[in-house]
Short mmCIF file of C-alpha atoms and ligand atoms in Angstrom, two decimals:
data_model
loop_
_atom_site.label_atom_id
_atom_site.label_comp_id
_atom_site.label_asym_id
_atom_site.label_seq_id
_atom_site.Cartn_x
_atom_site.Cartn_y
_atom_site.Cartn_z
CA MET A 1 10.87 16.64 -9.05
CA SER A 2 10.24 12.93 -8.53
CA ILE A 3 11.26 11.34 -5.24
CA GLY A 4 13.98 9.37 -7.02
CA ASN A 5 15.55 12.54 -8.34
CA GLN A 6 15.34 14.22 -4.97
CA VAL A 7 17.15 11.21 -3.57
CA LEU A 8 19.83 11.53 -6.24
CA GLU A 9 20.31 15.20 -5.38
CA LYS A 10 20.81 14.31 -1.75
CA LEU A 11 23.14 11.47 -2.58
CA LYS A 12 25.25 13.86 -4.65
CA LYS A 13 25.95 15.89 -1.57
CA GLU A 14 27.13 12.87 0.38
CA VAL A 15 29.75 11.35 -1.91
CA ASN A 16 33.18 12.68 -2.73
CA GLU A 17 33.85 14.22 -6.07
CA SER A 18 35.81 11.43 -7.69
CA GLU A 19 33.23 8.79 -6.79
CA TYR A 20 30.53 11.09 -7.95
CA ASN A 21 32.13 11.60 -11.34
CA ARG A 22 32.98 7.96 -11.75
CA TYR A 23 29.73 6.32 -10.72
CA ILE A 24 26.92 8.48 -9.51
CA LYS A 25 26.91 11.10 -12.24
CA ASN A 26 25.41 8.71 -14.77
CA LEU A 27 22.93 7.16 -12.37
CA LYS A 28 19.36 7.81 -13.46
CA TYR A 29 16.08 7.18 -11.72
CA ASP A 30 13.67 5.07 -13.74
CA GLU A 31 10.41 6.56 -12.62
CA LYS A 32 8.26 4.56 -15.00
CA SER A 33 9.37 1.15 -13.81
CA SER A 34 9.61 1.98 -10.13
CA ARG A 35 6.64 1.39 -7.88
CA GLY A 36 6.01 1.83 -4.18
CA ASP A 37 8.46 -0.52 -2.58
CA ILE A 38 10.79 -0.99 -5.53
CA ALA A 39 13.05 1.81 -6.71
CA ILE A 40 14.84 1.24 -9.97
CA PHE A 41 17.87 3.18 -11.14
CA THR A 42 19.88 2.71 -14.28
CA VAL A 43 23.52 3.20 -15.19
CA LYS A 44 25.48 2.66 -18.37
CA ASN A 45 27.52 -0.43 -17.49
CA ILE A 46 27.46 -3.48 -15.31
CA LEU A 47 30.56 -2.57 -13.31
CA ALA A 48 29.12 0.71 -12.21
CA ALA A 49 25.85 -1.07 -11.42
CA LYS A 50 27.60 -3.61 -9.19
CA TRP A 51 29.70 -0.96 -7.49
CA ILE A 52 26.73 1.24 -6.72
CA LYS A 53 24.69 -1.73 -5.57
CA THR A 54 27.33 -2.78 -3.02
CA HIS A 55 28.28 0.67 -1.82
CA TYR A 56 25.16 2.74 -2.10
CA ALA A 57 21.99 0.62 -2.26
CA LYS A 58 21.46 0.89 1.49
CA LYS A 59 22.15 4.59 1.51
CA ILE A 60 19.69 5.14 -1.34
CA ALA A 61 16.99 3.10 0.41
CA HIS A 62 17.56 5.17 3.51
CA LEU A 63 17.29 8.46 1.63
CA PHE A 64 14.02 7.24 0.15
CA GLU A 65 12.77 6.43 3.59
CA VAL A 66 13.61 9.92 4.76
CA GLU A 67 11.75 11.44 1.80
CA SER A 68 8.72 9.21 1.65
CA GLY A 69 8.57 7.00 4.72
CA ILE A 70 9.02 3.86 2.63
CA SER A 71 12.33 2.05 2.43
CA PRO A 72 12.25 0.38 -0.98
CA THR A 73 14.22 -2.47 -2.46
CA VAL A 74 16.78 -0.65 -4.60
CA ILE A 75 17.61 -2.09 -7.98
CA ILE A 76 20.46 -0.83 -10.12
CA ASP A 77 19.81 -1.84 -13.69
CA ILE A 78 21.65 -1.37 -16.97
CA GLU A 79 20.33 1.41 -19.14
CA LYS A 80 18.45 0.26 -22.21
CA PRO A 81 18.44 2.12 -25.50
CA THR A 82 15.68 4.70 -25.27
CA GLN A 83 12.46 4.19 -27.14
CA THR A 84 10.11 6.97 -27.96
CA ARG A 85 6.54 6.12 -27.42
CA VAL A 86 3.63 7.84 -29.04
CA LYS A 87 0.73 8.09 -26.70
CA ASN A 88 -2.72 8.12 -28.02
CA ARG A 89 -4.48 11.42 -27.75
CA ASP A 90 -7.35 10.23 -25.64
CA LEU A 91 -5.09 8.80 -23.02
CA GLN A 92 -2.99 11.94 -22.93
CA GLN A 93 -6.08 13.99 -22.39
CA GLN A 94 -7.27 11.65 -19.69
CA GLU A 95 -3.87 11.71 -18.02
CA SER A 96 -3.61 15.44 -17.87
CA ARG A 97 -7.09 15.71 -16.49
CA SER A 98 -6.50 12.96 -13.98
CA SER A 99 -3.47 14.69 -12.57
CA SER A 100 -5.74 17.21 -10.95
CA THR A 101 -7.72 14.57 -9.09
CA GLN A 102 -4.97 12.39 -7.62
CA LEU A 103 -6.23 9.51 -9.71
CA ASN A 104 -3.79 7.06 -11.22
CA PRO A 105 -4.67 7.15 -14.94
CA SER A 106 -3.61 3.54 -15.42
CA PHE A 107 -6.31 2.30 -13.04
CA THR A 108 -9.05 1.76 -15.59
CA PHE A 109 -11.71 -0.86 -16.24
CA ASN A 110 -9.74 -1.88 -19.28
CA SER A 111 -6.61 -2.73 -17.38
CA PHE A 112 -8.50 -4.69 -14.71
CA VAL A 113 -8.44 -8.45 -15.18
CA MET A 114 -11.69 -10.19 -14.34
CA GLY A 115 -12.06 -13.59 -12.74
CA ASP A 116 -14.41 -15.39 -10.35
CA SER A 117 -12.86 -13.55 -7.42
CA ASN A 118 -13.85 -10.10 -8.62
CA THR A 119 -16.51 -10.26 -11.35
CA LEU A 120 -19.33 -9.06 -9.13
CA ALA A 121 -17.30 -6.13 -7.81
CA TYR A 122 -16.23 -5.25 -11.35
CA ASN A 123 -19.78 -5.29 -12.69
CA VAL A 124 -21.19 -3.23 -9.88
CA ALA A 125 -18.35 -0.72 -10.20
CA LEU A 126 -18.94 -0.45 -13.92
CA SER A 127 -22.62 0.12 -13.33
CA VAL A 128 -21.81 2.90 -10.85
CA ALA A 129 -19.50 4.48 -13.42
CA GLN A 130 -22.37 4.42 -15.92
CA ASN A 131 -25.12 5.61 -13.58
CA PRO A 132 -23.54 7.44 -10.66
CA GLY A 133 -25.69 8.33 -7.68
CA GLU A 134 -28.45 5.95 -8.67
CA GLN A 135 -28.78 2.30 -7.91
CA TYR A 136 -25.70 1.59 -5.82
CA ASN A 137 -25.07 4.44 -3.44
CA PRO A 138 -22.90 4.17 -1.49
CA LEU A 139 -20.83 1.46 -3.10
CA PHE A 140 -18.73 -0.26 -0.46
CA ILE A 141 -15.91 -2.47 -1.79
CA TYR A 142 -14.01 -4.61 0.67
CA GLY A 143 -11.23 -7.19 0.51
CA GLY A 144 -7.64 -7.97 1.48
CA VAL A 145 -4.50 -6.00 0.72
CA GLY A 146 -3.45 -5.71 -2.91
CA LEU A 147 -6.57 -7.28 -4.41
CA GLY A 148 -7.61 -4.33 -6.57
CA LYS A 149 -9.93 -2.19 -4.42
CA THR A 150 -8.15 1.08 -5.14
CA HIS A 151 -7.82 0.13 -8.79
CA LEU A 152 -11.57 -0.45 -9.18
CA MET A 153 -12.50 2.64 -7.21
CA GLN A 154 -10.22 4.78 -9.32
CA ALA A 155 -11.51 3.17 -12.51
CA ILE A 156 -14.89 4.61 -11.55
CA GLY A 157 -13.21 7.94 -10.88
CA ASN A 158 -11.31 7.99 -14.15
CA LYS A 159 -14.40 7.15 -16.18
CA LEU A 160 -16.55 9.79 -14.51
CA HIS A 161 -13.78 12.35 -14.57
CA TYR A 162 -13.68 11.81 -18.29
CA ASP A 163 -17.43 12.49 -18.35
CA ASN A 164 -16.67 15.85 -16.74
CA LYS A 165 -17.84 14.99 -13.27
CA LYS A 166 -16.03 16.49 -10.33
CA ILE A 167 -14.23 13.75 -8.45
CA ILE A 168 -12.59 13.82 -5.08
CA TYR A 169 -10.33 10.90 -4.26
CA THR A 170 -8.95 10.72 -0.77
CA THR A 171 -7.66 8.08 1.58
CA PHE A 172 -9.45 8.06 4.87
CA GLU A 173 -6.19 8.95 6.59
CA GLN A 174 -5.89 12.07 4.44
CA PHE A 175 -9.46 12.99 5.26
CA MET A 176 -8.72 12.58 8.94
CA ASN A 177 -5.44 14.51 8.85
CA ARG A 178 -7.05 17.40 7.03
CA PHE A 179 -9.92 17.34 9.43
CA THR A 180 -7.63 17.66 12.45
CA ALA A 181 -5.54 20.34 10.77
CA HIS A 182 -8.60 22.45 9.90
CA LEU A 183 -10.06 21.90 13.31
CA ARG A 184 -6.89 23.20 14.88
CA SER A 185 -6.68 26.23 12.63
CA LYS A 186 -10.43 26.87 13.05
CA THR A 187 -11.06 26.66 9.31
CA MET A 188 -13.70 23.94 9.35
CA GLU A 189 -15.82 25.86 6.86
CA ARG A 190 -13.13 25.40 4.23
CA PHE A 191 -12.82 21.73 5.04
CA ARG A 192 -16.56 21.20 4.65
CA GLU A 193 -16.77 23.18 1.48
CA TYR A 194 -13.93 21.18 -0.05
CA TYR A 195 -15.43 17.75 0.58
CA ARG A 196 -18.98 18.70 -0.25
CA ASN A 197 -18.17 20.31 -3.54
CA CYS A 198 -18.04 17.24 -5.77
CA ASP A 199 -20.17 14.82 -7.77
CA VAL A 200 -18.30 11.75 -6.71
CA LEU A 201 -16.50 11.15 -3.42
CA LEU A 202 -14.04 8.26 -3.33
CA ILE A 203 -12.87 7.33 0.17
CA ASP A 204 -10.11 4.74 0.22
CA ASP A 205 -9.22 2.47 3.16
CA ILE A 206 -11.93 3.53 5.55
CA GLN A 207 -10.98 0.82 8.06
CA PHE A 208 -8.74 3.40 9.73
CA ILE A 209 -11.92 5.06 10.98
CA SER A 210 -11.87 2.60 13.90
CA ARG A 211 -12.44 4.38 17.16
CA LYS A 212 -11.86 7.87 15.75
CA GLU A 213 -15.07 9.31 17.15
CA GLN A 214 -14.71 12.92 16.12
CA THR A 215 -13.75 12.12 12.56
CA GLN A 216 -16.62 9.65 12.36
CA GLU A 217 -19.00 12.41 13.36
CA GLU A 218 -17.66 14.74 10.68
CA PHE A 219 -17.65 12.04 8.05
CA PHE A 220 -21.26 11.23 8.94
CA HIS A 221 -22.28 14.79 8.04
CA THR A 222 -20.27 14.83 4.82
CA PHE A 223 -21.85 11.55 3.86
CA ASN A 224 -25.40 12.71 4.55
CA GLU A 225 -25.02 15.93 2.72
CA LEU A 226 -23.61 14.32 -0.43
CA HIS A 227 -26.00 11.41 -0.33
CA SER A 228 -29.06 13.58 0.02
CA LEU A 229 -27.96 15.53 -3.06
CA GLY A 230 -27.71 12.28 -5.02
CA LYS A 231 -23.93 12.42 -5.26
CA GLN A 232 -22.13 9.11 -5.64
CA ILE A 233 -20.03 7.84 -2.75
CA VAL A 234 -17.59 4.95 -3.11
CA ILE A 235 -15.81 3.50 -0.11
CA THR A 236 -13.17 0.80 0.20
CA SER A 237 -12.08 -1.11 3.24
CA ASP A 238 -10.06 -4.17 4.06
CA ARG A 239 -13.09 -5.62 5.85
CA PRO A 240 -16.89 -5.29 5.83
CA PRO A 241 -18.53 -2.56 7.96
CA LYS A 242 -19.64 -4.94 10.66
CA LYS A 243 -16.03 -5.97 11.29
CA ILE A 244 -14.69 -2.44 11.63
CA ALA A 245 -14.12 -2.23 15.36
CA GLY A 246 -15.54 0.88 16.97
CA LEU A 247 -17.56 2.04 13.96
CA VAL A 248 -20.66 3.87 15.19
CA ASP A 249 -23.98 2.22 14.32
CA ARG A 250 -25.40 5.06 12.28
CA LEU A 251 -22.41 4.97 9.93
CA LYS A 252 -22.49 1.19 9.81
CA SER A 253 -26.10 1.25 8.73
CA ARG A 254 -25.45 3.93 6.10
CA PHE A 255 -22.63 1.92 4.60
CA GLU A 256 -25.08 -0.92 4.29
CA TRP A 257 -27.74 1.19 2.55
CA GLY A 258 -26.21 0.82 -0.85
CA MET A 259 -24.21 -2.08 -2.17
CA LEU A 260 -21.58 -4.11 -0.34
CA VAL A 261 -19.31 -6.16 -2.58
CA SER A 262 -16.20 -8.11 -1.77
CA ILE A 263 -13.12 -8.77 -3.85
CA ASN A 264 -11.70 -12.16 -3.01
CA PRO A 265 -8.19 -13.49 -3.45
CA PRO A 266 -7.69 -14.47 -7.10
CA GLU A 267 -7.87 -18.15 -8.06
CA LEU A 268 -5.08 -19.69 -10.09
CA GLU A 269 -6.61 -18.88 -13.50
CA THR A 270 -7.12 -15.24 -12.61
CA LYS A 271 -3.60 -15.00 -11.24
CA ILE A 272 -2.26 -16.41 -14.49
CA ALA A 273 -4.26 -13.88 -16.51
CA ILE A 274 -3.10 -11.03 -14.28
CA ILE A 275 0.57 -12.05 -14.54
CA GLN A 276 0.25 -12.23 -18.30
CA LYS A 277 -1.39 -8.83 -18.50
CA LYS A 278 1.05 -7.15 -16.13
CA SER A 279 4.10 -8.55 -17.88
CA THR A 280 2.78 -7.43 -21.25
CA LEU A 281 2.00 -3.96 -19.90
CA ASN A 282 5.54 -3.69 -18.56
CA GLY A 283 7.11 -5.04 -21.74
CA ILE A 284 8.39 -8.17 -20.02
CA ARG A 285 8.35 -11.53 -21.74
CA LEU A 286 7.72 -14.57 -19.54
CA SER A 287 7.41 -18.16 -20.72
CA ASP A 288 4.21 -20.03 -19.92
CA ASP A 289 5.91 -22.30 -17.42
CA VAL A 290 7.35 -19.33 -15.51
CA VAL A 291 3.92 -17.66 -15.50
CA TYR A 292 2.44 -20.86 -14.11
CA PHE A 293 5.22 -21.17 -11.56
CA LEU A 294 4.69 -17.61 -10.35
CA ALA A 295 0.92 -17.97 -10.21
CA SER A 296 1.13 -21.09 -8.10
CA ASN A 297 3.91 -19.93 -5.79
CA LEU A 298 3.18 -16.29 -5.11
CA GLY A 299 0.52 -15.17 -2.66
CA SER A 300 -2.66 -13.37 -3.62
CA ASN A 301 -1.44 -9.79 -3.16
CA ILE A 302 -1.40 -8.51 -6.72
CA ARG A 303 0.78 -5.53 -5.86
CA GLU A 304 3.43 -8.00 -4.69
CA ILE A 305 2.98 -10.16 -7.75
CA GLU A 306 3.58 -7.10 -9.91
CA GLY A 307 6.61 -6.10 -7.84
CA THR A 308 8.03 -9.60 -8.21
CA ILE A 309 7.67 -9.52 -11.99
CA ILE A 310 9.44 -6.18 -12.19
CA LYS A 311 12.19 -7.35 -9.89
CA LEU A 312 12.61 -10.54 -11.93
CA ASN A 313 12.96 -8.55 -15.09
CA ALA A 314 15.44 -6.13 -13.56
CA MET A 315 17.56 -8.95 -12.12
CA SER A 316 17.50 -10.85 -15.37
CA SER A 317 18.77 -7.90 -17.36
CA LEU A 318 21.30 -7.00 -14.70
CA LEU A 319 22.75 -10.50 -14.53
CA ARG A 320 22.10 -11.16 -18.21
CA GLN A 321 20.34 -14.40 -17.42
CA PRO A 322 17.07 -15.64 -18.88
CA ILE A 323 14.08 -15.91 -16.53
CA THR A 324 13.83 -19.64 -15.96
CA ILE A 325 11.88 -21.31 -13.15
CA GLU A 326 15.15 -21.80 -11.24
CA PHE A 327 16.02 -18.14 -11.66
CA ALA A 328 12.55 -17.09 -10.52
CA LYS A 329 12.81 -19.33 -7.45
CA ASN A 330 16.08 -17.74 -6.32
CA THR A 331 14.98 -14.21 -6.97
CA ILE A 332 11.73 -14.66 -5.07
CA ALA A 333 13.60 -16.12 -2.10
CA ASP A 334 15.87 -13.04 -2.02
CA TYR A 335 12.91 -10.74 -2.31
CA LEU A 336 11.11 -12.30 0.64
CA GLN A 337 14.25 -12.06 2.74
CA GLU A 338 14.71 -8.39 1.94
CA LYS A 339 11.10 -7.65 2.74
CA LYS A 340 11.44 -9.15 6.18
CA LYS A 341 14.65 -7.30 6.78
CA SER A 342 12.93 -4.02 6.13
CA VAL A 343 10.69 -4.28 9.22
CA SER A 344 12.36 -3.41 12.51
CA ILE A 345 11.20 -4.28 16.03
CA GLU A 346 11.38 -0.57 16.85
CA SER A 347 8.79 0.27 14.22
CA ILE A 348 6.50 -2.45 15.57
CA LEU A 349 6.91 -1.14 19.06
CA GLU A 350 6.10 2.37 17.92
CA LYS A 351 2.89 1.38 16.13
CA VAL A 352 1.68 -0.83 18.97
CA ALA A 353 2.44 1.91 21.50
CA GLU A 354 0.48 4.39 19.41
CA GLU A 355 -2.49 2.07 19.19
CA PHE A 356 -2.53 1.41 22.93
CA ASN A 357 -1.75 4.98 23.90
CA LEU A 358 1.42 3.92 25.68
CA LYS A 359 5.05 4.91 25.52
CA PRO A 360 7.34 2.45 23.70
CA ALA A 361 9.52 2.43 26.82
CA ASP A 362 6.56 1.13 28.88
CA ILE A 363 6.18 -1.82 26.58
CA ARG A 364 9.87 -2.63 26.91
CA SER A 365 9.79 -2.25 30.67
CA LYS A 366 9.02 -4.93 33.22
CA LYS A 367 5.70 -3.37 34.24
CA ARG A 368 2.86 -5.81 34.78
CA ALA A 369 -0.23 -3.66 34.20
CA LYS A 370 -2.72 -5.62 32.11
CA LYS A 371 -2.72 -3.23 29.19
CA ILE A 372 1.07 -3.11 29.07
CA VAL A 373 1.41 -6.87 29.22
CA GLU A 374 -1.05 -7.21 26.37
CA ALA A 375 0.74 -4.60 24.26
CA ARG A 376 4.05 -6.33 24.97
CA ARG A 377 2.70 -9.71 23.89
CA ILE A 378 1.29 -8.26 20.70
CA SER A 379 4.63 -6.59 19.94
CA ILE A 380 6.43 -9.88 20.45
CA TYR A 381 3.94 -11.71 18.29
CA LEU A 382 4.34 -9.20 15.47
CA ALA A 383 8.13 -9.18 15.83
CA ARG A 384 8.10 -12.95 15.24
CA GLN A 385 5.78 -12.68 12.28
CA LEU A 386 7.14 -9.65 10.51
CA THR A 387 10.85 -9.46 11.24
CA GLN A 388 13.83 -11.71 10.83
CA ASN A 389 14.77 -11.62 14.48
CA SER A 390 15.18 -14.93 16.30
CA MET A 391 13.48 -15.63 19.63
CA PRO A 392 16.67 -14.97 21.63
CA GLN A 393 17.14 -11.65 19.80
CA ILE A 394 13.57 -10.64 20.58
CA ALA A 395 14.07 -11.69 24.20
CA VAL A 396 17.08 -9.37 24.44
CA PHE A 397 15.15 -6.52 22.90
CA PHE A 398 12.34 -6.81 25.45
CA GLY A 399 14.73 -7.43 28.33
CA MET A 400 13.36 -10.92 28.91
CA LYS A 401 15.24 -13.82 30.39
CA ASP A 402 15.48 -16.07 27.37
CA HIS A 403 13.63 -17.42 24.39
CA SER A 404 11.27 -19.51 26.52
CA ALA A 405 9.75 -16.30 27.86
CA ILE A 406 9.10 -15.32 24.25
CA SER A 407 7.48 -18.61 23.34
CA HIS A 408 5.32 -18.33 26.44
CA ALA A 409 4.16 -14.87 25.36
CA MET A 410 3.50 -16.19 21.85
CA LYS A 411 1.39 -19.04 23.19
CA LYS A 412 -0.64 -16.66 25.36
CA ILE A 413 -1.39 -14.27 22.56
CA GLU A 414 -2.31 -17.04 20.15
CA GLU A 415 -4.84 -18.29 22.71
CA VAL A 416 -6.32 -14.84 23.08
CA ILE A 417 -6.54 -14.34 19.32
CA GLU A 418 -8.53 -17.56 18.98
CA ASN A 419 -11.18 -16.30 21.37
CA ASP A 420 -11.25 -12.58 20.85
CA GLU A 421 -12.36 -11.48 17.40
CA ASN A 422 -11.84 -7.79 18.19
CA LEU A 423 -8.29 -8.28 19.27
CA LYS A 424 -7.60 -10.41 16.24
CA VAL A 425 -8.86 -7.63 14.00
CA LEU A 426 -6.82 -5.05 15.90
CA ILE A 427 -3.63 -7.07 15.46
CA GLU A 428 -4.33 -7.45 11.76
CA GLU A 429 -4.83 -3.72 11.49
CA ILE A 430 -1.54 -2.95 13.18
CA SER A 431 0.22 -5.54 11.07
CA ASN A 432 -1.18 -4.01 7.87
CA LYS A 433 -0.08 -0.56 8.94
CA ILE A 434 3.43 -1.73 9.63
CA GLN A 435 3.70 -3.57 6.35
CA ALA A 436 2.34 -0.61 4.43
CA ASN A 437 4.95 1.59 6.05
CA PRO A 438 7.91 -0.46 7.26
CA SER A 439 11.02 1.16 8.65
P1 LIG B 501 -5.88 -2.69 -2.86
O1 LIG B 501 -6.37 -1.27 -2.93
O2 LIG B 501 -6.97 -3.70 -2.82
O3 LIG B 501 -4.87 -2.91 -1.77
P2 LIG B 501 -4.83 -2.05 -5.45
O4 LIG B 501 -6.09 -1.66 -6.13
O5 LIG B 501 -3.90 -0.97 -5.08
O6 LIG B 501 -5.11 -2.99 -4.21
O7 LIG B 501 -4.08 -3.09 -6.40
C1 LIG B 501 -2.70 -3.39 -6.25
C2 LIG B 501 -2.07 -3.55 -7.60
O8 LIG B 501 -2.59 -4.70 -8.22
C3 LIG B 501 -2.36 -2.40 -8.55
O9 LIG B 501 -1.22 -2.15 -9.32
C4 LIG B 501 -3.48 -2.91 -9.41
O10 LIG B 501 -3.43 -2.36 -10.71
C5 LIG B 501 -3.22 -4.39 -9.46
N1 LIG B 501 -4.43 -5.18 -9.58
C6 LIG B 501 -5.24 -5.62 -8.59
N2 LIG B 501 -6.26 -6.35 -9.07
C7 LIG B 501 -6.11 -6.38 -10.40
C8 LIG B 501 -6.83 -6.98 -11.45
N3 LIG B 501 -7.92 -7.72 -11.24
N4 LIG B 501 -6.37 -6.79 -12.70
C9 LIG B 501 -5.26 -6.07 -12.93
N5 LIG B 501 -4.54 -5.48 -11.99
C10 LIG B 501 -4.93 -5.63 -10.72
MG1 LIG B 502 -5.84 0.33 -1.77
#
């Protein structure tokens, strides 16, 4: 059952019968249009949609969070007449095969838009997909969040899977979690066998390897074994190997053996092409001036661009208004607000505490130990950047006198960031983690 349907099941248990029959019974989860941080549901009429939105959107977001750890923006849309789509055979075959490898079948070379920012990465990836284990091994793709690293990596996987190669796709976090679990249950043999039994190993988001010594050691052996057998390894990261804090030298040098390519933020032309492609793929019609407006006003995170387009479309059909520039402006402003609302100071505190090996209560206390003061300043800094809380609100949360104490802490940490590259990277890492998993 999809997460959306699980959420509906749970919701069913929490409303009374008459409300259920009146509103919730006809609520459907639109799995196809929903993605990561946007959950779309449909109902038959606009009244029900409005009612559910006001009374249950928060509840639904919360249930999602309980199920998946992500609290999405919930959209209640009006049901459209159903269309039956005939899929082409090849794709169907590819999809059913992909399901066994955790690959997203829509991440292909075909659906990837090329531009100056990513042509080199695209070409190298394509060449790896054509001649795995040869010229570029390992292939190391790095770049910021939402720029297409996972897409390109999985395009390689999908192509080679289709050529009957055995692919393993895993995020580094998964690799690490499995490693610890097997270590604990003394089943390391099974762990090793699993990761070494493949033709292509795709490791996504390796930056989380920072300072995890034991996992680095294990990964080093997996890497060597596969590499010496001529198996292809593809790695992605949000930064190049030399900027991954606490990465041991022998791994750093191995990552640099093969090919390092970066994906850069898309320029305006590429953004325009991507918006056009994504809207076509999602069956959304946007006028040229709206496409241009979006391309010049949205950031470079393509996942967010895609989310914005879907949200725009949903809002436009819900409110029965055409997508004009004015309409886009308002919707984007709402979207940004909601995003900020979804990060809480508590979640920041938790992540910072974890990173510094402290208790959240220590960070909130008045203790003056150097490490605690630093963790506190970083928490304050992130609370300002990622949440909607005002300085006085943050001051209250940390038990500080007033907002001037907060601006002092902000000034201090900004100074440190300027001079300490490692700390800067660490803060970015924590910030990325929080944004990937807000609560
Ligand atoms: P990353 O792994 O770099 O954070 P993803 O590969 O997950 O980013 O990409 C985020 C979203 O943006 C995906 O839906 C992906 O299909 C899309 N995307 C990114 N780059 C492109 C591109 N050049 N062309 C088409 N879609 C893209
Ligand atoms: Mg990714």
